[in-house]
XYZ file of C-alpha atoms in Angstrom:
707
model
C -22.949 12.968 -26.761
C -20.343 11.864 -29.137
C -20.154 7.537 -30.108
C -23.390 6.719 -28.641
C -23.860 2.957 -28.233
C -24.095 0.848 -31.374
C -22.677 4.181 -33.737
C -20.878 1.780 -36.120
C -21.201 4.493 -39.167
C -18.977 2.964 -42.043
C -17.291 6.115 -43.020
C -13.704 6.095 -44.700
C -12.411 9.880 -44.889
C -9.709 10.575 -47.269
C -9.951 14.549 -47.227
C -8.704 17.150 -44.718
C -12.169 18.384 -43.919
C -13.652 15.013 -43.277
C -10.577 14.069 -40.998
C -11.214 17.379 -38.975
C -14.827 16.264 -38.739
C -13.654 12.662 -37.749
C -11.027 14.015 -34.823
C -12.803 16.931 -33.973
C -12.744 16.420 -30.353
C -9.179 15.765 -30.281
C -8.070 19.433 -28.783
C -10.685 18.259 -25.861
C -8.776 15.704 -24.329
C -6.577 17.993 -22.588
C -9.226 19.167 -20.222
C -9.664 15.486 -19.079
C -6.038 14.887 -18.096
C -5.214 17.689 -15.773
C -6.516 16.330 -12.707
C -4.253 13.394 -12.589
C -0.724 12.447 -10.697
C 1.792 14.954 -10.140
C 4.294 15.401 -13.296
C 7.511 14.055 -13.211
C 9.324 17.118 -12.794
C 7.890 17.362 -9.674
C 10.382 16.054 -6.643
C 9.026 13.027 -4.689
C 9.889 13.310 -1.327
C 8.352 10.753 0.846
C 10.104 11.610 4.159
C 8.510 12.483 7.760
C 9.820 15.875 9.236
C 12.257 15.490 11.593
C 11.380 15.738 15.479
C 11.424 19.244 16.792
C 13.626 18.141 20.058
C 16.285 16.581 17.799
C 19.622 17.260 19.688
C 23.419 17.330 18.453
C 24.427 14.167 16.286
C 26.824 16.806 14.687
C 29.625 14.734 13.990
C 27.375 11.938 12.274
C 25.394 14.345 10.372
C 28.812 16.123 9.239
C 30.142 12.954 8.005
C 26.956 11.766 6.379
C 26.443 15.109 4.688
C 30.139 14.626 3.562
C 29.456 11.505 1.796
C 26.579 12.743 0.190
C 28.120 15.749 -1.443
C 31.578 13.532 -2.471
C 32.322 12.742 -5.904
C 32.121 9.008 -6.283
C 31.766 6.367 -8.963
C 29.087 4.396 -7.207
C 26.197 4.822 -5.017
C 27.188 5.421 -1.127
C 25.742 3.353 1.631
C 25.783 4.473 5.512
C 24.458 1.903 7.877
C 23.598 3.113 11.218
C 23.404 0.366 14.091
C 22.682 0.377 17.843
C 20.183 -0.505 20.357
C 16.429 0.368 20.101
C 15.902 3.944 21.200
C 19.471 5.687 20.383
C 17.534 7.967 18.044
C 18.656 5.822 14.810
C 15.169 6.872 12.855
C 15.563 10.562 14.012
C 19.067 10.901 12.660
C 17.597 9.420 9.139
C 15.039 11.998 9.239
C 17.005 15.004 10.292
C 19.783 13.833 7.463
C 16.843 13.987 4.718
C 16.047 17.666 6.059
C 19.173 18.517 5.857
C 20.126 16.924 2.503
C 17.019 17.990 0.620
C 18.979 20.347 -1.369
C 21.100 17.763 -2.767
C 18.893 15.472 -4.142
C 15.729 15.181 -6.522
C 14.038 12.282 -4.932
C 13.919 10.617 -1.407
C 12.053 7.125 -0.942
C 11.315 5.086 2.092
C 10.782 1.797 3.197
C 10.428 0.327 6.671
C 10.758 -3.249 7.622
C 9.649 -3.178 10.944
C 6.028 -1.995 11.211
C 4.484 -5.438 11.417
C 6.743 -7.214 14.277
C 6.389 -9.387 15.694
C 3.936 -11.213 13.422
C 6.380 -11.033 10.162
C 7.855 -7.959 8.579
C 7.433 -6.246 5.250
C 8.767 -8.477 2.496
C 11.502 -7.005 0.407
C 9.208 -7.319 -2.724
C 6.325 -5.221 -1.288
C 9.169 -2.612 0.251
C 9.961 -2.261 -3.503
C 6.528 -1.884 -4.663
C 6.050 0.905 -2.149
C 9.193 2.669 -3.294
C 8.046 2.697 -6.753
C 4.905 3.965 -5.703
C 6.583 7.067 -4.337
C 8.613 7.417 -7.641
C 5.048 8.000 -9.312
C 4.867 4.574 -11.041
C 0.983 3.565 -11.255
C 0.144 0.201 -9.984
C -0.583 -1.266 -13.228
C 3.074 -0.480 -14.241
C 4.773 -2.406 -11.189
C 5.865 -5.798 -12.286
C 4.765 -9.026 -10.260
C 8.019 -10.612 -9.099
C 10.783 -9.267 -6.841
C 13.387 -9.506 -9.979
C 11.378 -7.503 -12.431
C 10.681 -4.914 -9.743
C 14.185 -4.386 -8.873
C 14.764 -3.987 -12.587
C 12.347 -1.425 -12.755
C 13.745 0.486 -9.611
C 17.359 0.461 -11.153
C 15.768 1.603 -14.278
C 14.193 4.688 -12.714
C 16.814 5.404 -10.270
C 19.497 5.621 -13.169
C 21.885 8.514 -12.917
C 19.318 10.317 -10.500
C 20.294 11.977 -7.543
C 18.009 9.845 -5.125
C 18.170 9.550 -1.223
C 16.960 6.258 -0.078
C 15.970 5.718 3.811
C 15.436 2.353 4.885
C 14.462 1.707 8.682
C 14.300 -1.187 10.849
C 16.639 -3.154 8.599
C 16.952 -6.912 9.546
C 19.342 -8.487 6.966
C 22.015 -6.786 4.639
C 20.112 -8.320 1.424
C 17.309 -5.677 2.152
C 19.893 -2.807 2.189
C 21.698 -4.228 -1.216
C 18.667 -4.837 -3.230
C 17.589 -1.248 -2.631
C 20.796 0.694 -3.774
C 19.914 2.767 -6.649
C 21.554 2.620 -10.081
C 23.608 6.032 -9.878
C 26.560 7.386 -8.584
C 24.875 10.188 -7.178
C 22.731 8.018 -4.693
C 23.113 8.026 -1.129
C 21.443 4.934 0.783
C 20.915 5.517 4.709
C 19.690 2.691 6.727
C 18.842 1.994 10.242
C 19.348 -1.281 11.964
C 19.528 -3.003 15.648
C 21.530 -5.661 14.394
C 25.312 -5.586 13.466
C 25.153 -6.175 9.522
C 28.434 -7.765 9.671
C 27.918 -8.866 5.982
C 26.839 -5.731 4.706
C 30.000 -4.567 2.841
C 30.033 -6.086 -1.156
C 32.863 -7.819 -2.299
C 35.245 -6.260 -4.626
C 34.495 -8.133 -7.726
C 30.716 -7.669 -7.395
C 29.150 -5.737 -10.209
C 27.783 -3.660 -7.563
C 31.082 -2.149 -6.268
C 29.491 -0.578 -2.849
C 31.464 0.120 0.310
C 29.062 0.488 3.230
C 29.916 2.826 6.005
C 28.909 0.900 9.293
C 28.405 3.612 11.903
C 27.424 2.563 15.252
C 25.129 5.192 16.953
C 24.919 5.069 20.995
C 23.337 7.256 22.963
C 23.814 11.047 23.062
C 26.888 12.705 25.005
C 26.234 13.783 28.584
C 25.967 17.397 27.623
C 23.720 16.695 24.676
C 21.486 14.366 26.875
C 20.882 16.950 29.864
C 20.302 19.638 26.871
C 17.432 17.197 25.564
C 15.891 16.520 28.923
C 15.652 20.395 29.489
C 14.003 20.761 26.316
C 11.286 18.086 26.880
C 10.767 19.166 30.460
C 10.234 22.772 29.344
C 11.647 26.015 31.094
C 9.007 25.814 33.916
C 10.185 22.370 35.108
C 12.958 22.806 38.011
C 15.100 19.699 37.823
C 17.179 20.276 40.865
C 20.599 19.293 41.387
C 22.365 19.262 38.122
C 24.681 16.416 39.456
C 21.404 14.078 39.723
C 20.340 15.105 36.532
C 23.901 14.258 34.578
C 23.495 10.915 36.937
C 19.789 10.153 35.290
C 21.079 10.732 31.754
C 24.119 8.481 32.233
C 21.718 5.946 33.892
C 19.946 5.828 30.434
C 22.821 5.823 28.451
C 21.933 8.950 26.788
C 19.267 7.155 24.996
C 16.689 9.889 23.239
C 13.920 7.419 23.452
C 14.473 6.860 27.334
C 14.936 10.483 27.717
C 11.669 11.663 26.389
C 9.965 8.506 28.621
C 11.546 9.991 31.764
C 11.244 13.922 30.721
C 7.584 13.429 30.232
C 7.232 11.904 33.552
C 9.170 15.018 35.226
C 7.332 17.074 33.246
C 3.827 15.894 34.161
C 4.438 15.111 37.799
C 5.937 18.140 39.343
C 6.495 16.426 42.529
C 8.833 13.784 41.555
C 12.421 14.421 42.162
C 15.163 13.198 40.023
C 16.816 11.304 42.889
C 13.618 9.383 43.204
C 13.590 8.621 39.441
C 16.947 7.615 39.705
C 16.101 5.114 42.498
C 13.356 3.515 40.425
C 15.372 2.996 37.099
C 18.170 1.675 39.036
C 16.085 -1.024 41.014
C 14.910 -2.207 37.266
C 18.033 -2.219 35.812
C 19.406 -4.627 38.441
C 16.897 -6.801 37.294
C 17.840 -9.608 34.790
C 17.041 -7.903 31.306
C 14.782 -9.389 29.053
C 15.971 -11.307 26.149
C 15.706 -9.118 22.943
C 15.241 -10.791 19.544
C 18.171 -12.671 18.334
C 20.789 -10.694 17.350
C 19.508 -7.184 18.328
C 20.902 -4.825 20.533
C 19.314 -3.995 24.031
C 16.629 -5.069 26.496
C 13.139 -2.912 27.316
C 12.704 -3.468 31.343
C 13.839 -0.121 31.875
C 10.342 1.382 30.829
C 8.526 -0.482 33.514
C 8.946 2.641 35.990
C 7.093 4.732 33.407
C 4.372 1.982 32.744
C 3.672 1.269 36.440
C 2.852 5.194 36.886
C 0.234 4.970 34.279
C -3.352 5.306 35.445
C -5.009 2.018 35.069
C -7.049 2.893 31.827
C -3.976 4.093 30.291
C -1.996 1.223 31.280
C -4.493 -1.081 29.791
C -4.555 1.130 26.243
C -0.907 0.506 26.440
C -1.225 -2.955 26.594
C -3.435 -3.012 23.910
C -1.212 -1.265 21.506
C 1.596 -3.906 22.659
C -0.697 -6.575 21.707
C -1.517 -5.609 18.619
C 1.199 -6.012 15.866
C 0.188 -3.228 13.990
C 2.364 0.083 12.637
C -0.517 2.371 13.804
C -3.858 1.995 15.616
C -6.770 4.605 15.075
C -8.645 5.981 17.758
C -11.755 4.612 17.108
C -10.365 1.185 17.085
C -8.685 1.767 20.251
C -12.258 3.026 21.799
C -13.800 0.011 20.355
C -11.259 -2.835 22.013
C -11.330 -0.826 25.285
C -15.136 -0.267 25.488
C -15.092 3.041 25.856
C -16.366 6.306 24.200
C -13.953 8.039 21.558
C -13.449 10.969 23.722
C -12.294 9.203 26.644
C -10.030 6.905 24.320
C -8.653 10.131 23.280
C -8.067 11.300 26.802
C -6.113 8.095 27.377
C -4.069 8.555 24.273
C -3.222 12.216 25.832
C -1.953 10.506 28.870
C 0.446 8.242 26.986
C 1.407 11.138 24.733
C 2.391 13.321 27.847
C 5.206 10.593 29.065
C 6.401 9.933 25.070
C 5.058 6.441 25.641
C 3.230 6.648 22.194
C 3.541 8.687 18.923
C 0.935 10.344 17.132
C 0.653 9.502 13.428
C -2.000 10.433 10.479
C -3.133 6.667 10.677
C -3.535 6.445 14.308
C -1.192 5.928 17.485
C 2.148 3.870 17.278
C 4.621 2.729 19.866
C 8.089 3.368 19.032
C 10.308 0.206 18.533
C 11.872 -0.197 21.909
C 8.650 0.954 23.788
C 6.633 -1.475 21.280
C 8.729 -4.458 22.792
C 8.020 -3.446 26.269
C 4.531 -3.216 25.936
C 4.220 -6.651 23.849
C 6.072 -7.948 27.096
C 3.393 -6.201 29.537
C 0.300 -7.497 27.031
C 1.755 -11.246 27.572
C 1.460 -11.026 30.881
C -1.957 -10.083 31.381
C -2.515 -12.685 28.247
C -6.274 -13.202 28.898
C -7.385 -9.459 28.982
C -5.066 -8.462 25.914
C -6.640 -11.358 23.990
C -10.047 -10.031 24.680
C -9.186 -6.524 23.578
C -7.492 -7.625 20.413
C -10.429 -9.626 19.506
C -12.678 -6.458 19.953
C -10.080 -4.638 17.939
C -9.914 -6.816 15.315
C -13.694 -6.877 14.831
C -13.849 -3.203 14.673
C -11.330 -3.053 12.085
C -13.313 -5.772 10.010
C -16.121 -3.288 10.138
C -14.356 -0.292 9.103
C -13.009 -2.463 6.173
C -16.369 -3.515 5.364
C -17.517 0.230 5.347
C -14.563 0.930 3.010
C -15.484 -1.819 0.884
C -19.420 -0.836 0.696
C -18.091 2.824 -0.169
C -16.128 1.526 -3.224
C -18.589 -0.422 -4.678
C -21.829 -1.319 -2.699
C -23.316 -3.517 -5.394
C -20.838 -6.119 -5.883
C -21.416 -9.670 -4.878
C -20.346 -10.765 -1.200
C -20.906 -13.773 0.817
C -21.445 -11.467 4.088
C -22.151 -7.739 5.353
C -19.355 -7.174 7.822
C -20.354 -3.892 8.427
C -21.788 -2.800 12.203
C -25.412 -1.137 12.298
C -25.102 2.348 14.087
C -21.403 3.223 13.734
C -20.609 6.184 11.780
C -19.395 5.559 8.158
C -15.858 5.383 7.768
C -15.788 6.616 4.132
C -18.298 8.594 2.032
C -16.837 7.905 -1.608
C -15.209 5.533 -3.631
C -12.056 7.415 -3.782
C -11.977 8.283 0.087
C -12.184 4.446 0.629
C -9.310 3.628 -1.993
C -7.082 6.096 -0.373
C -8.024 4.713 3.236
C -7.422 1.106 2.169
C -3.648 2.341 0.766
C -2.898 4.278 4.036
C -4.157 1.240 6.020
C -2.906 -1.608 4.036
C -0.122 -2.816 6.445
C -2.107 -2.521 9.412
C -4.628 -4.432 7.771
C -2.254 -7.201 7.001
C -1.360 -7.408 10.544
C -4.896 -7.647 11.670
C -5.359 -10.186 9.565
C -2.135 -12.245 10.990
C -3.476 -11.610 14.233
C -6.988 -12.844 13.632
C -5.153 -16.084 11.967
C -3.339 -16.447 15.072
C -5.929 -16.198 17.346
C -8.184 -18.376 15.110
C -10.843 -15.927 14.784
C -11.790 -17.565 11.563
C -14.734 -15.510 10.742
C -13.011 -12.199 11.149
C -10.183 -13.578 9.005
C -11.819 -14.130 5.906
C -14.505 -11.303 6.438
C -11.234 -8.696 6.331
C -9.836 -10.500 3.211
C -12.972 -10.224 1.553
C -13.524 -6.571 2.486
C -9.982 -5.827 0.839
C -10.731 -7.214 -2.302
C -11.111 -3.937 -3.950
C -7.998 -2.887 -3.031
C -6.181 -6.098 -3.768
C -7.786 -6.121 -7.155
C -6.481 -3.039 -8.081
C -3.287 -2.740 -6.434
C 0.060 -4.805 -7.201
C 0.904 -5.936 -3.787
C 0.564 -9.149 -4.882
C 2.910 -10.883 -2.077
C 0.790 -9.490 0.428
C -2.395 -10.431 -1.541
C -1.207 -14.098 -1.907
C -0.244 -14.196 1.980
C -3.367 -12.873 2.921
C -5.820 -14.616 0.689
C -4.010 -18.280 1.802
C -4.879 -17.221 5.564
C -8.138 -16.558 4.551
C -8.966 -19.734 2.697
C -7.505 -21.577 5.826
C -10.158 -19.912 7.830
C -12.745 -20.152 5.527
C -12.016 -23.913 5.085
C -12.277 -24.398 9.047
C -15.611 -22.123 9.607
C -17.213 -21.037 6.558
C -20.064 -22.533 4.719
C -19.299 -23.941 1.314
C -20.095 -20.574 -0.865
C -17.766 -18.841 1.579
C -14.349 -20.818 1.144
C -15.458 -20.672 -2.697
C -15.542 -16.816 -2.691
C -12.182 -16.565 -0.975
C -10.601 -19.137 -3.116
C -11.821 -16.966 -6.182
C -10.282 -13.978 -4.607
C -6.959 -15.710 -4.058
C -7.017 -17.123 -7.355
C -6.859 -13.539 -9.170
C -3.513 -13.089 -7.215
C -2.125 -16.207 -8.802
C -3.339 -14.996 -12.087
C -1.379 -11.363 -11.792
C 1.475 -13.286 -10.440
C 1.452 -15.560 -13.558
C 0.899 -18.702 -11.401
C -1.646 -20.265 -13.425
C -1.718 -23.919 -12.299
C -2.159 -22.683 -8.607
C -5.085 -20.247 -9.664
C -6.668 -23.279 -11.216
C -6.283 -25.435 -8.317
C -8.289 -22.857 -6.458
C -10.851 -22.419 -9.030
C -11.287 -26.099 -9.540
C -12.356 -26.231 -5.897
C -14.378 -23.118 -5.908
C -16.614 -24.491 -8.846
C -16.571 -28.042 -6.815
C -18.044 -26.255 -3.744
C -20.646 -23.999 -5.807
C -22.086 -26.554 -8.435
C -24.798 -27.796 -6.165
C -25.065 -24.389 -4.164
C -29.128 -23.531 -4.424
C -28.079 -19.717 -4.968
C -26.735 -20.087 -8.408
C -24.789 -16.694 -8.413
C -22.045 -18.063 -6.610
C -21.406 -20.377 -8.992
C -21.783 -18.019 -11.910
C -19.212 -16.133 -9.904
C -16.857 -18.792 -10.036
C -17.279 -19.329 -13.943
C -16.543 -15.294 -13.879
C -13.194 -15.797 -12.024
C -12.279 -18.881 -14.368
C -12.930 -16.854 -17.652
C -10.787 -14.129 -16.852
C -7.959 -16.787 -16.027
C -8.262 -18.230 -19.544
C -8.535 -14.839 -21.031
C -5.257 -13.743 -19.387
C -3.628 -16.880 -20.520
C -4.803 -16.122 -24.121
C -7.036 -19.285 -23.987
C -10.240 -17.157 -25.791
C -12.126 -20.061 -26.860
C -12.146 -21.831 -23.460
C -12.941 -18.527 -21.734
C -15.768 -17.682 -24.172
C -17.353 -21.178 -23.322
C -17.002 -20.377 -19.564
C -18.531 -16.949 -19.879
C -21.424 -17.861 -21.637
C -22.308 -20.619 -19.165
C -22.153 -17.779 -16.638
C -23.723 -15.476 -19.064
C -26.680 -18.033 -18.955
C -27.131 -18.433 -15.320
C -27.169 -14.604 -14.482
C -29.999 -14.609 -17.193
C -31.838 -17.730 -15.369
C -31.797 -15.493 -11.884
C -32.420 -12.128 -13.824
C -29.254 -10.560 -12.555
C -29.255 -7.381 -14.924
C -25.599 -6.320 -13.888
C -24.261 -10.013 -14.140
C -25.944 -10.046 -17.545
C -24.047 -6.856 -18.246
C -20.793 -7.861 -17.400
C -20.722 -11.267 -18.641
C -22.086 -9.973 -21.796
C -18.897 -7.381 -21.934
C -16.622 -10.439 -21.335
C -18.194 -12.692 -23.788
C -17.701 -9.513 -26.368
C -14.338 -9.093 -25.545
C -13.458 -13.194 -26.133
C -15.742 -12.856 -29.535
C -13.477 -9.948 -30.355
C -10.223 -11.725 -30.039
C -11.561 -14.810 -31.953
C -12.328 -12.604 -34.816
C -16.463 -12.746 -34.313
C -16.629 -8.870 -34.892
C -20.335 -8.762 -35.410
C -21.285 -10.872 -32.864
C -18.994 -9.245 -30.319
C -20.360 -5.675 -31.205
C -23.822 -7.186 -30.281
C -22.530 -8.437 -26.926
C -20.869 -4.786 -26.207
C -24.170 -3.177 -26.949
C -26.154 -5.405 -25.082
C -23.968 -4.842 -22.174
C -24.102 -0.767 -22.630
C -27.666 -0.864 -22.861
C -28.168 -2.516 -19.610
C -25.575 -0.521 -17.615
C -26.633 2.772 -19.098
C -28.369 4.034 -15.992
C -26.196 2.082 -13.535
C -23.807 4.861 -12.844
C -21.042 2.248 -13.260
C -18.589 5.024 -15.350
C -15.495 2.395 -14.978
C -17.226 -0.437 -16.922
C -18.829 1.709 -19.333
C -15.477 3.360 -20.327
C -14.130 -0.204 -20.464
C -16.994 -1.301 -22.834
C -16.620 1.838 -25.106
C -13.206 1.151 -25.563
C -13.569 -2.418 -26.341
C -16.445 -1.754 -28.718
C -13.910 0.683 -30.526
C -11.296 -2.035 -31.248
C -14.032 -4.422 -32.795
C -15.487 -1.348 -34.782
C -11.877 -0.921 -36.070
C -11.667 -4.261 -37.309
C -14.839 -4.175 -38.796
C -13.926 -1.095 -40.993
C -16.059 1.570 -38.927
C -13.298 3.899 -38.007
C -15.456 7.020 -37.668
C -17.869 4.749 -34.796
C -14.683 3.838 -33.284
C -13.238 7.293 -32.867
C -16.618 8.309 -31.267
C -16.832 5.324 -29.069
C -13.081 6.110 -27.993
C -13.998 9.615 -27.177
C -16.618 8.475 -25.221
C -14.351 6.390 -23.441
C -11.884 9.359 -22.609
C -14.951 11.441 -21.623
C -16.096 8.973 -19.037
C -12.812 7.979 -17.601
C -11.757 11.567 -17.468
C -14.874 12.392 -15.372
C -14.026 9.488 -12.911
C -10.588 10.549 -12.735
C -9.158 6.873 -13.570
C -5.522 6.802 -15.173
C -5.927 3.242 -16.006
C -8.919 3.772 -18.103
C -7.776 6.927 -20.447
C -4.463 5.795 -21.675
C -5.603 2.770 -24.058
C -8.508 5.102 -25.719
C -5.931 7.867 -26.548
C -3.366 5.412 -27.994
C -6.228 3.735 -30.246
C -7.074 7.197 -31.225
C -3.459 8.189 -31.930
C -3.097 5.256 -34.006
C -6.342 6.145 -35.927
C -5.226 9.809 -36.672
C -2.116 8.061 -37.948
C -3.572 6.026 -40.431
C -5.546 8.859 -41.923
C -2.471 11.245 -42.096
C -4.054 13.861 -39.354
C -0.776 14.765 -38.199
C -2.521 17.507 -35.819
C -4.825 15.230 -34.347
C -2.167 12.491 -33.851
C 0.247 15.037 -32.244
C -2.509 15.867 -29.720
C -3.297 12.488 -28.561
C 0.260 11.592 -28.398
C 1.220 14.705 -26.119
C -1.562 13.145 -24.099
C -0.488 9.807 -24.110
C 3.030 11.055 -23.216
C 1.916 12.719 -20.314
C -0.055 10.072 -18.819
C 2.886 7.281 -19.361
C 5.483 9.981 -18.027
C 3.100 10.963 -14.836
C 2.645 7.232 -13.934
C 5.999 5.952 -14.758
C 5.135 3.831 -17.444
C 7.731 1.567 -19.283
C 6.621 2.374 -22.540
C 6.614 6.108 -22.065
C 10.143 6.471 -23.921
C 8.513 4.718 -26.892
C 5.445 7.306 -27.244
C 7.995 10.168 -26.451
C 10.060 9.065 -29.668
C 6.908 8.842 -31.825
C 6.066 12.481 -31.013
C 9.292 13.743 -31.489
C 9.360 12.126 -34.912
C 6.150 14.207 -35.774
C 7.475 17.282 -34.464
C 11.140 17.118 -35.985
């Protein structure tokens, strides 16, 4: 293998033949980058398909279509307002399907999944939208202001469709308007958003079209009800059918629930259903959230019709503030086998009280509030079920955590013996964390509210692999603060220290170093007398990282050396290797290159048989920078090719661009234009694919070589 550890041959090439030998692996780099993210030319269309039973709304669809196709000076904004259940989300998705030929990109944000325990922050919504635009997590800025600047830069002049659901405030819409006159923003809200229009003197001169959305017209409502019930179901007297859809206000959600009951209960007459609903609507309506439109008591008849086990599942979903709940969590919470839980879900699906998503089962907005109300009415039972659901979720997160890295230091093993493993690979586990993050944050909030302290900090610890590699910094900070509070109440000192360390890294990523050091000082106090030295050594590791990021390399070196000494004391081979790597980085920054190279070689040797490809690739890149400083360029090139080879096999974009950049720089120094172009093409491709803000910089450099 080229560039074996310690290859520090001091070769200074001056001729073409030697340059070819030095960069002889340049042509093979192409093979390592084919497996990564979609190219920027591919359209991002992160929108679910519309419902198959969608009916009418022709006037609104036509109006929105005209707005989308019109020539205008600024982005257009259309806000659909109306009570829960009138079909706002369905209209958004139908519009996206109809308008797809007119836009290159469609991005989405839903501010409602975590109701009623807080919502999705605007900053995290922007992070999600940047991800949908193929921006790698490394390039997503930490602050809301910088994320918005990046969003505006990426959308400048582009044909972008933005779908915003469950909006609560006008600011959520205004902050997400793209920087393009070709853009269209479609937002849906239960709130009036009277302050939506931007003042004329604003730099963002957008006038919003506020469009109230009511129930379907009578004929269309009758058509939708017939579609739901199917041709085999005779609904009887047409006058009664029209009376029923009028009673329901033409609400698509209500019509689906009523139609589901009529379809599954062949003996239920429309007249009897009208009597049930009329009785419910005579009652005082439940108070809706302040400023929202509509109430939920109209779902009582459908709820009372459910079998007792299905009604229990419905209450469970209402008590869980999560965007979707997997069937294995439902089964664990109800204490039933998975097959039985699946049958209960089928019963709820047949009457349209739940929706099935790839990540689990979800209650539609208006129904979710009803389910939350009936769950509160059975508070003791609901609390017990929710606690079991939280424990099951923690166990799943722990499974995923171990799939990412079974050997990292933890203060507990929250996995459940006898359960089928959730993930079988690191990549699958990280995908699971990404798909379920909003649900996990909701679960963590639920655990905190229920004072289930052990589950709170265990879940946060299990989420460390995801948070440490993604940029959901505000969610990370919130989750960490809740976990620290729980650990302080319930855990031994080492638990609190460990959780504070995880939280400190979020502060470091946010640039809030004072807060980071507050957490780390307390963590150090909690572990410096711990009989298990590894916990104190780990605190020093986190402290060294904070110092290193701040640019205080001498202080970071002292901390890392102390951590290294402790790992040597307990003969922790992996710990010794990692701390040696960090010591080497600090020495390199301080100009002590020979000592740095020795530290890297020690780390590499200790990890040679570990299978830790990520760390081995990072060591190879760090060693190369030191070899360049020592004038050992041939060894640096070999080490960089080794880093690329390892990272390519791992499929990690974050590890491959830096060595390629260094290789391009070295090729430029030696005047090898062919090798430099080869490396720069790969660098440009990776930066383009990952939405890097440096993409244009490297593209200009490549163009200068080919012009």
